[in-house]
Amino acid sequence: MNTVTPTDFDLSFLDEGFSARDIVEQKINESSMTDDRDAFYVCDLGDVVKKHLRWARALPRVRPFYAVKCNDSRAVVMTLATLGTGFDCASKTEIQLVQSLGVDPSRIIYANPCKQVSQIKYASAHGVQMMTFDSEVELMKVARCHDNAKLVLRIATDDSKAVCRLSVKFGAPLKACRGLLERAKELGLDVIGVSFHVGSGCTDPETYTQAIADARCVFDTGAELGFNMDLLDIGGGFPGSDNTELKFEEITGVINPALDKYFPVDCGVNIIAEPGRFYVASAYTLVVNIIAKKVIMDEEFASDEEDEGTSDRTLMYYVNDGVYGSFNCILYDHAHCLPTLHKKPKPDEVMYPCSIWGPTCDGLDRIVEQCSLPDMQVGDWLVFENMGAYTVAAASTFNGFQRPDIHYVMSRPTW
């Protein structure tokens, strides 16, 4: 294994036959020889590359614009920039990050329908033209602050089948779209397309079909009003791991026919999407250490000391990352995080009902309400997989607990 340092992060190229899980084991062994035993991540950038290839196979007509908000790690953004993706940015800071890596502004969509005036001016000054809107007020702000904006009308969708719903906050209803397009025409603004987002964790892929059909209606209205609309943005929300109820290819199996029906290949419309978790969720593995433990005896079994095979107790494990850190995804992304054991349990090992708690002083800092784990000790490790989406990006340092270090790896054949 060789380590290089491209700008501000360490990247280890794995020898053939080694995996990211081997690095997890190596880092655990190294940390176990010290008193620190801090939580840490291992990020496999090779997994990000593989996801890019998977996207190209499953959605050949759709160019991905990575949603930076999902995980703004410089290493991830740099990898995707090298692969040629576009970028969905929601703020000045995200635009700065992407452009600091040499990404051309034509590869950026400012996909926030409610933007601060100063940040619209920043986008204008730095050549970022594509941006979304869903209200007349936003149109008027853009008309005052951006001379060359290429606007994308975000429409509301039925996101009732999604885990994280967005249409309650963003998106113009269909009945309002003609009026908004007419107002844009009056203001001399250029509307180049339509966007939507069916919400994250959507359990009904047919939602995409209806949203694409609705977008077609708005395109037709735009054409009537004299707009040359040539961009369709189908949003994000695609699953980032294969342990979800609805698999990625099941969703794309519905999207592709809908695109072919409403936006045929020869119609002159470019199609993009805003995947975030799809690219990064499975690339990150989080490793935490047990820093404290409580044993709660069940009174019903408390006097039966001879029956060691009975779950006569509940165990509370406290670890060195929590909902104010990496596990903020539990609060904000409705994630359900379950650990795997670092040490494989014995076949006859007793499993106990357990809860897992973060390190802060807040009683709400609970990671897992109930699961089954063996009787472990302070200093033992727990591993959480699929931890790349909406984790590191929103982690805080509440109570003075620092964000975990990230160790980046990539196999040579992948690169």
Coordinates of C-alpha atoms in Angstrom, one line a residue:
M1 CA 0.0 0.0 0.0
N2 CA 1.4 3.4 -1.0
T3 CA 0.2 6.7 0.3
V4 CA 0.2 10.0 -1.6
T5 CA -1.1 13.4 -0.5
P6 CA -3.0 15.3 -3.3
T7 CA -3.4 18.8 -1.8
D8 CA -5.1 18.3 1.6
F9 CA -6.0 14.7 2.0
D10 CA -4.1 11.4 2.2
L11 CA -5.0 8.8 -0.4
S12 CA -3.7 5.2 -0.2
F13 CA -3.6 3.1 -3.3
L14 CA -4.4 -0.5 -2.4
D15 CA -2.4 -3.4 -3.7
E16 CA -4.3 -6.1 -5.6
G17 CA -6.2 -8.4 -3.3
F18 CA -6.7 -5.7 -0.6
S19 CA -10.0 -4.0 0.1
A20 CA -11.2 -1.0 2.2
R21 CA -12.2 -3.5 4.9
D22 CA -8.6 -4.5 5.2
I23 CA -7.7 -0.9 5.9
V24 CA -10.5 -0.8 8.5
E25 CA -8.8 -3.7 10.3
Q26 CA -5.4 -2.1 10.0
K27 CA -6.6 1.2 11.4
I28 CA -8.4 -0.6 14.3
N29 CA -5.2 -2.4 15.1
E30 CA -3.1 0.8 15.0
S31 CA -5.6 2.7 17.2
S32 CA -6.0 -0.2 19.7
M33 CA -2.3 0.3 20.6
T34 CA -3.0 3.8 21.8
D35 CA -5.3 5.4 24.4
D36 CA -7.0 7.6 21.9
R37 CA -9.1 5.1 19.9
D38 CA -11.0 7.9 18.2
A39 CA -13.8 7.2 15.7
F40 CA -12.7 7.2 12.1
Y41 CA -13.9 6.7 8.5
V42 CA -12.5 4.7 5.7
C43 CA -13.7 6.0 2.3
D44 CA -13.2 3.9 -0.8
L45 CA -13.0 6.4 -3.7
G46 CA -12.9 3.3 -5.9
D47 CA -16.5 2.7 -4.9
V48 CA -17.3 6.2 -6.2
V49 CA -15.7 5.4 -9.5
K50 CA -17.7 2.2 -9.8
K51 CA -20.9 4.0 -9.0
H52 CA -20.1 6.4 -11.9
L53 CA -19.8 3.5 -14.3
R54 CA -23.0 1.9 -12.9
W55 CA -24.8 5.2 -13.6
A56 CA -23.6 5.4 -17.1
R57 CA -24.8 1.8 -17.8
A58 CA -28.2 2.3 -16.2
L59 CA -29.0 5.9 -17.3
P60 CA -27.1 6.5 -20.5
R61 CA -29.1 9.5 -21.5
V62 CA -28.8 11.3 -18.2
R63 CA -25.7 13.3 -17.2
P64 CA -25.1 13.3 -13.4
F65 CA -24.7 16.6 -11.6
Y66 CA -23.4 15.5 -8.2
A67 CA -25.3 17.1 -5.2
V68 CA -22.4 18.6 -3.2
K69 CA -24.6 19.1 -0.2
C70 CA -24.7 15.3 0.3
N71 CA -21.0 15.1 1.1
D72 CA -18.7 18.0 0.4
S73 CA -15.4 16.2 1.1
R74 CA -12.8 17.6 -1.2
A75 CA -11.6 14.2 -2.1
V76 CA -15.0 13.1 -3.3
V77 CA -15.6 16.3 -5.3
M78 CA -12.1 16.1 -6.9
T79 CA -12.7 12.5 -7.9
L80 CA -16.1 13.3 -9.5
A81 CA -14.6 16.4 -11.2
T82 CA -12.0 14.1 -12.8
L83 CA -14.7 11.8 -14.0
G84 CA -16.4 14.6 -15.7
T85 CA -19.6 15.0 -13.8
G86 CA -21.5 18.2 -13.3
F87 CA -22.3 19.6 -9.9
D88 CA -25.5 20.7 -8.2
C89 CA -24.5 23.5 -5.9
A90 CA -26.9 25.2 -3.4
S91 CA -24.7 28.0 -2.1
K92 CA -21.8 30.3 -2.7
T93 CA -19.5 28.1 -0.6
E94 CA -20.3 25.0 -2.6
I95 CA -19.7 26.9 -5.9
Q96 CA -16.4 28.1 -4.5
L97 CA -15.4 24.5 -3.6
V98 CA -16.2 23.2 -7.0
Q99 CA -14.6 26.0 -8.9
S100 CA -11.4 25.8 -6.8
L101 CA -10.9 22.4 -8.5
G102 CA -10.9 23.9 -11.9
V103 CA -14.5 22.9 -12.8
D104 CA -15.9 25.1 -15.6
P105 CA -19.0 27.0 -14.6
S106 CA -21.0 25.4 -17.4
R107 CA -20.8 22.2 -15.3
I108 CA -22.6 23.8 -12.4
I109 CA -26.3 24.2 -11.8
Y110 CA -27.2 26.5 -8.9
A111 CA -30.1 24.3 -7.8
N112 CA -31.5 26.3 -5.0
P113 CA -34.9 27.9 -5.8
C114 CA -34.6 30.4 -2.9
K115 CA -31.2 32.2 -3.1
Q116 CA -29.7 35.1 -1.2
V117 CA -29.3 38.2 -3.4
S118 CA -25.5 38.5 -2.7
Q119 CA -25.1 34.8 -3.7
I120 CA -26.9 35.4 -7.0
K121 CA -24.5 38.2 -7.7
Y122 CA -21.6 35.9 -6.8
A123 CA -22.8 33.3 -9.3
S124 CA -23.1 36.0 -12.0
A125 CA -19.6 37.3 -11.3
H126 CA -18.2 33.8 -11.6
G127 CA -19.9 32.6 -14.7
V128 CA -22.5 30.3 -13.2
Q129 CA -25.5 30.7 -15.3
M130 CA -27.8 27.7 -14.8
M131 CA -30.1 28.2 -11.7
T132 CA -33.5 27.1 -10.6
F133 CA -36.5 29.1 -9.5
D134 CA -40.1 28.4 -8.4
S135 CA -41.6 31.9 -7.7
E136 CA -42.1 35.3 -9.1
V137 CA -40.0 36.9 -6.3
E138 CA -37.1 34.7 -7.4
L139 CA -37.5 35.8 -11.0
M140 CA -37.4 39.5 -9.9
K141 CA -34.2 38.9 -7.9
V142 CA -32.5 37.2 -10.8
A143 CA -33.6 39.9 -13.2
R144 CA -31.9 42.6 -11.0
C145 CA -28.8 40.6 -10.1
H146 CA -27.8 38.4 -13.0
D147 CA -27.4 39.5 -16.7
N148 CA -26.9 36.0 -18.2
A149 CA -29.0 33.6 -16.1
K150 CA -30.3 30.4 -17.7
L151 CA -33.3 29.6 -15.6
V152 CA -34.8 26.2 -14.8
L153 CA -38.3 26.1 -13.5
R154 CA -38.7 23.7 -10.6
I155 CA -42.1 22.1 -10.4
A156 CA -43.7 20.4 -7.5
T157 CA -44.2 16.6 -7.6
D158 CA -46.1 14.0 -5.7
D159 CA -43.5 13.0 -3.1
S160 CA -46.0 11.2 -0.8
K161 CA -44.1 8.0 -1.3
A162 CA -40.7 9.5 -0.3
V163 CA -39.0 9.2 3.1
C164 CA -37.6 12.8 2.8
R165 CA -40.3 15.0 1.2
L166 CA -39.3 18.2 -0.5
S167 CA -42.3 19.5 -2.4
V168 CA -43.8 21.0 0.8
K169 CA -40.9 23.6 0.5
F170 CA -39.8 23.7 -3.1
G171 CA -41.5 23.5 -6.5
A172 CA -44.2 25.4 -8.3
P173 CA -47.6 23.7 -8.8
L174 CA -48.4 23.0 -12.5
K175 CA -51.3 25.5 -12.4
A176 CA -48.8 28.3 -11.6
C177 CA -46.2 27.4 -14.3
R178 CA -47.8 29.4 -17.2
G179 CA -48.0 32.5 -15.0
L180 CA -44.4 32.2 -14.0
L181 CA -43.2 31.6 -17.6
E182 CA -45.2 34.7 -18.7
R183 CA -43.6 36.8 -16.0
A184 CA -40.1 35.5 -17.0
K185 CA -40.9 36.6 -20.6
E186 CA -42.0 40.0 -19.4
L187 CA -38.7 40.4 -17.4
G188 CA -36.6 39.4 -20.4
L189 CA -35.3 36.2 -18.7
D190 CA -34.2 33.1 -20.5
V191 CA -35.9 29.9 -19.2
I192 CA -34.1 26.9 -20.6
G193 CA -35.8 24.0 -18.9
V194 CA -37.6 22.3 -16.1
S195 CA -36.5 20.5 -12.9
F196 CA -38.2 18.3 -10.3
H197 CA -37.3 16.2 -7.3
V198 CA -39.5 13.2 -6.2
G199 CA -37.9 13.2 -2.7
S200 CA -35.3 10.9 -1.2
G201 CA -36.1 7.3 -0.4
C202 CA -39.0 7.2 -2.9
T203 CA -40.7 3.8 -2.7
D204 CA -42.7 4.1 -5.9
P205 CA -40.7 4.6 -9.1
E206 CA -43.9 5.5 -11.1
T207 CA -43.6 8.8 -9.3
Y208 CA -40.9 9.6 -11.8
T209 CA -43.2 8.8 -14.8
Q210 CA -45.8 11.3 -13.6
A211 CA -43.1 14.0 -12.9
I212 CA -41.6 13.5 -16.4
A213 CA -45.1 13.7 -17.9
D214 CA -45.7 16.9 -16.0
A215 CA -42.4 18.4 -17.1
R216 CA -43.5 17.7 -20.7
C217 CA -46.6 19.8 -20.2
V218 CA -44.4 22.7 -18.9
F219 CA -42.1 22.3 -21.9
D220 CA -45.1 22.6 -24.3
T221 CA -46.3 25.7 -22.4
G222 CA -42.8 27.2 -22.7
A223 CA -42.7 26.6 -26.4
E224 CA -46.1 28.3 -26.8
L225 CA -44.7 31.4 -25.1
G226 CA -41.5 31.4 -27.3
F227 CA -39.0 29.8 -25.0
N228 CA -36.4 27.4 -26.5
M229 CA -36.3 25.0 -23.6
D230 CA -33.7 22.2 -23.9
L231 CA -32.9 21.0 -20.4
L232 CA -34.7 18.5 -18.2
D233 CA -33.4 18.0 -14.6
I234 CA -34.9 14.8 -13.0
G235 CA -33.5 15.6 -9.6
G236 CA -32.0 13.1 -7.1
G237 CA -33.1 10.7 -4.3
F238 CA -31.5 7.6 -5.9
P239 CA -30.5 4.9 -3.4
G240 CA -26.8 4.7 -2.5
S241 CA -26.7 1.1 -1.3
D242 CA -28.3 -2.2 -2.2
N243 CA -29.9 -2.8 1.1
T244 CA -32.9 -0.6 0.2
E245 CA -36.4 -1.7 -0.6
L246 CA -36.2 -0.3 -4.1
K247 CA -33.1 -1.0 -6.0
F248 CA -31.4 1.6 -8.3
E249 CA -32.0 -0.4 -11.5
E250 CA -35.6 -0.9 -10.6
I251 CA -36.0 2.9 -10.6
T252 CA -34.0 3.4 -13.8
G253 CA -36.1 0.7 -15.5
V254 CA -39.1 3.0 -15.1
I255 CA -37.3 6.3 -15.8
N256 CA -35.8 5.3 -19.2
P257 CA -39.1 4.3 -20.9
A258 CA -40.7 7.5 -19.5
L259 CA -37.9 9.6 -20.9
D260 CA -38.1 7.9 -24.3
K261 CA -41.9 8.5 -24.4
Y262 CA -42.0 12.1 -23.4
F263 CA -38.5 13.3 -24.4
P264 CA -37.4 11.1 -27.3
V265 CA -33.7 10.9 -28.1
D266 CA -34.1 13.2 -31.2
C267 CA -36.1 15.9 -29.4
G268 CA -33.1 18.1 -28.7
V269 CA -33.5 18.1 -24.9
N270 CA -30.4 17.4 -22.7
I271 CA -31.2 15.5 -19.5
I272 CA -29.4 15.8 -16.2
A273 CA -30.0 14.6 -12.6
E274 CA -28.7 15.5 -9.2
P275 CA -27.5 12.3 -7.5
G276 CA -25.9 12.6 -4.1
R277 CA -26.3 9.6 -1.9
F278 CA -26.1 7.3 -4.9
Y279 CA -22.4 8.2 -5.4
V280 CA -21.2 8.3 -1.8
A281 CA -23.3 6.3 0.6
S282 CA -21.6 2.9 0.2
A283 CA -18.1 4.4 -0.1
Y284 CA -17.9 5.3 3.6
T285 CA -17.4 3.0 6.5
L286 CA -17.5 4.5 10.0
V287 CA -15.7 2.8 12.9
V288 CA -16.6 3.8 16.5
N289 CA -15.2 2.8 19.8
I290 CA -17.1 1.8 22.9
I291 CA -16.2 4.4 25.6
A292 CA -18.7 3.4 28.3
K293 CA -21.2 0.7 29.2
K294 CA -24.1 0.2 31.5
V295 CA -25.8 -3.1 32.5
I296 CA -29.5 -2.9 33.4
M297 CA -30.6 -6.1 35.1
D298 CA -34.0 -7.4 34.4
E299 CA -35.6 -7.9 37.9
E300 CA -37.5 -10.9 36.7
F301 CA -34.2 -12.8 36.1
A302 CA -32.0 -11.0 38.6
S303 CA -32.0 -13.8 41.1
D304 CA -31.4 -16.5 38.6
E305 CA -27.7 -16.3 38.4
E306 CA -27.2 -19.9 37.1
D307 CA -29.0 -19.5 33.9
E308 CA -26.3 -17.8 31.8
G309 CA -28.1 -18.5 28.5
T310 CA -31.0 -16.2 29.4
S311 CA -31.0 -12.5 28.4
D312 CA -31.4 -11.3 31.9
R313 CA -30.0 -7.9 31.2
T314 CA -30.1 -4.9 28.8
L315 CA -26.9 -3.4 27.8
M316 CA -26.3 0.3 27.1
Y317 CA -23.2 1.1 25.0
Y318 CA -21.8 4.6 24.6
V319 CA -19.6 5.3 21.6
N320 CA -17.4 8.2 20.5
D321 CA -19.6 9.6 17.7
G322 CA -23.3 10.4 17.8
V323 CA -26.3 12.3 16.4
Y324 CA -24.5 15.7 16.7
G325 CA -21.7 14.2 14.6
S326 CA -21.8 11.6 11.9
F327 CA -25.2 10.2 13.0
N328 CA -27.0 13.5 12.3
C329 CA -28.4 11.5 9.4
I330 CA -30.7 9.9 11.9
L331 CA -32.3 13.2 12.7
Y332 CA -32.2 14.9 9.3
D333 CA -32.2 12.1 6.8
H334 CA -34.4 9.5 8.6
A335 CA -31.6 7.0 8.5
H336 CA -31.6 3.7 10.3
C337 CA -28.1 2.8 11.4
L338 CA -27.2 -0.7 12.6
P339 CA -23.7 -1.8 13.5
T340 CA -21.7 -4.8 12.5
L341 CA -19.3 -6.4 14.9
H342 CA -15.6 -6.0 14.5
K343 CA -15.0 -9.3 16.2
K344 CA -17.0 -12.2 14.8
P345 CA -19.1 -13.6 17.7
K346 CA -18.8 -17.3 18.7
P347 CA -21.6 -19.6 17.4
D348 CA -22.9 -20.0 21.0
E349 CA -22.4 -16.5 22.2
V350 CA -25.3 -15.0 24.0
M351 CA -26.9 -11.9 22.4
Y352 CA -28.4 -9.2 24.6
P353 CA -31.0 -6.5 23.9
C354 CA -28.9 -3.3 23.5
S355 CA -29.1 0.4 22.9
I356 CA -26.3 2.5 21.5
W357 CA -25.7 6.1 22.6
G358 CA -23.5 9.0 21.4
P359 CA -20.9 10.8 23.6
T360 CA -22.6 14.1 24.2
C361 CA -24.6 15.3 27.3
D362 CA -27.8 15.4 25.4
G363 CA -30.3 12.7 26.3
L364 CA -31.5 12.7 22.6
D365 CA -28.1 11.5 21.5
R366 CA -29.2 8.0 20.8
I367 CA -28.0 6.1 17.7
V368 CA -29.8 2.8 18.0
E369 CA -32.9 2.3 20.2
Q370 CA -32.8 -1.5 20.2
C371 CA -30.6 -4.1 18.7
S372 CA -29.0 -7.4 19.7
L373 CA -25.3 -7.5 20.5
P374 CA -23.0 -9.7 22.6
D375 CA -21.6 -8.6 25.9
M376 CA -18.7 -6.3 24.8
Q377 CA -16.2 -4.2 26.8
V378 CA -15.0 -0.6 26.8
G379 CA -12.4 -0.4 24.1
D380 CA -14.2 -2.7 21.7
W381 CA -15.1 -1.4 18.2
L382 CA -18.4 -1.2 16.2
V383 CA -18.5 -0.8 12.4
F384 CA -21.2 1.1 10.5
E385 CA -21.3 0.7 6.8
N386 CA -23.0 2.9 4.1
M387 CA -22.2 6.1 6.0
G388 CA -21.2 8.5 3.2
A389 CA -24.5 10.4 2.7
Y390 CA -25.6 13.3 4.8
T391 CA -23.2 12.4 7.6
V392 CA -19.8 14.3 7.5
A393 CA -21.4 17.2 5.6
A394 CA -23.7 18.2 8.5
A395 CA -21.6 17.0 11.5
S396 CA -20.9 19.5 14.3
T397 CA -18.4 19.7 17.1
F398 CA -21.1 20.1 19.8
N399 CA -19.7 19.5 23.4
G400 CA -16.2 19.7 21.9
F401 CA -16.3 16.3 20.2
Q402 CA -14.4 16.5 17.0
R403 CA -15.4 15.0 13.6
P404 CA -13.8 11.7 12.8
D405 CA -10.8 11.6 10.5
I406 CA -11.3 10.2 7.0
H407 CA -8.8 7.8 5.5
Y408 CA -9.2 7.6 1.7
V409 CA -8.3 4.5 -0.3
M410 CA -8.5 3.4 -3.9
S411 CA -7.5 0.3 -5.7
R412 CA -5.1 0.7 -8.6
P413 CA -7.2 -1.2 -11.1
T414 CA -10.1 1.2 -10.4
W415 CA -8.1 4.3 -10.9

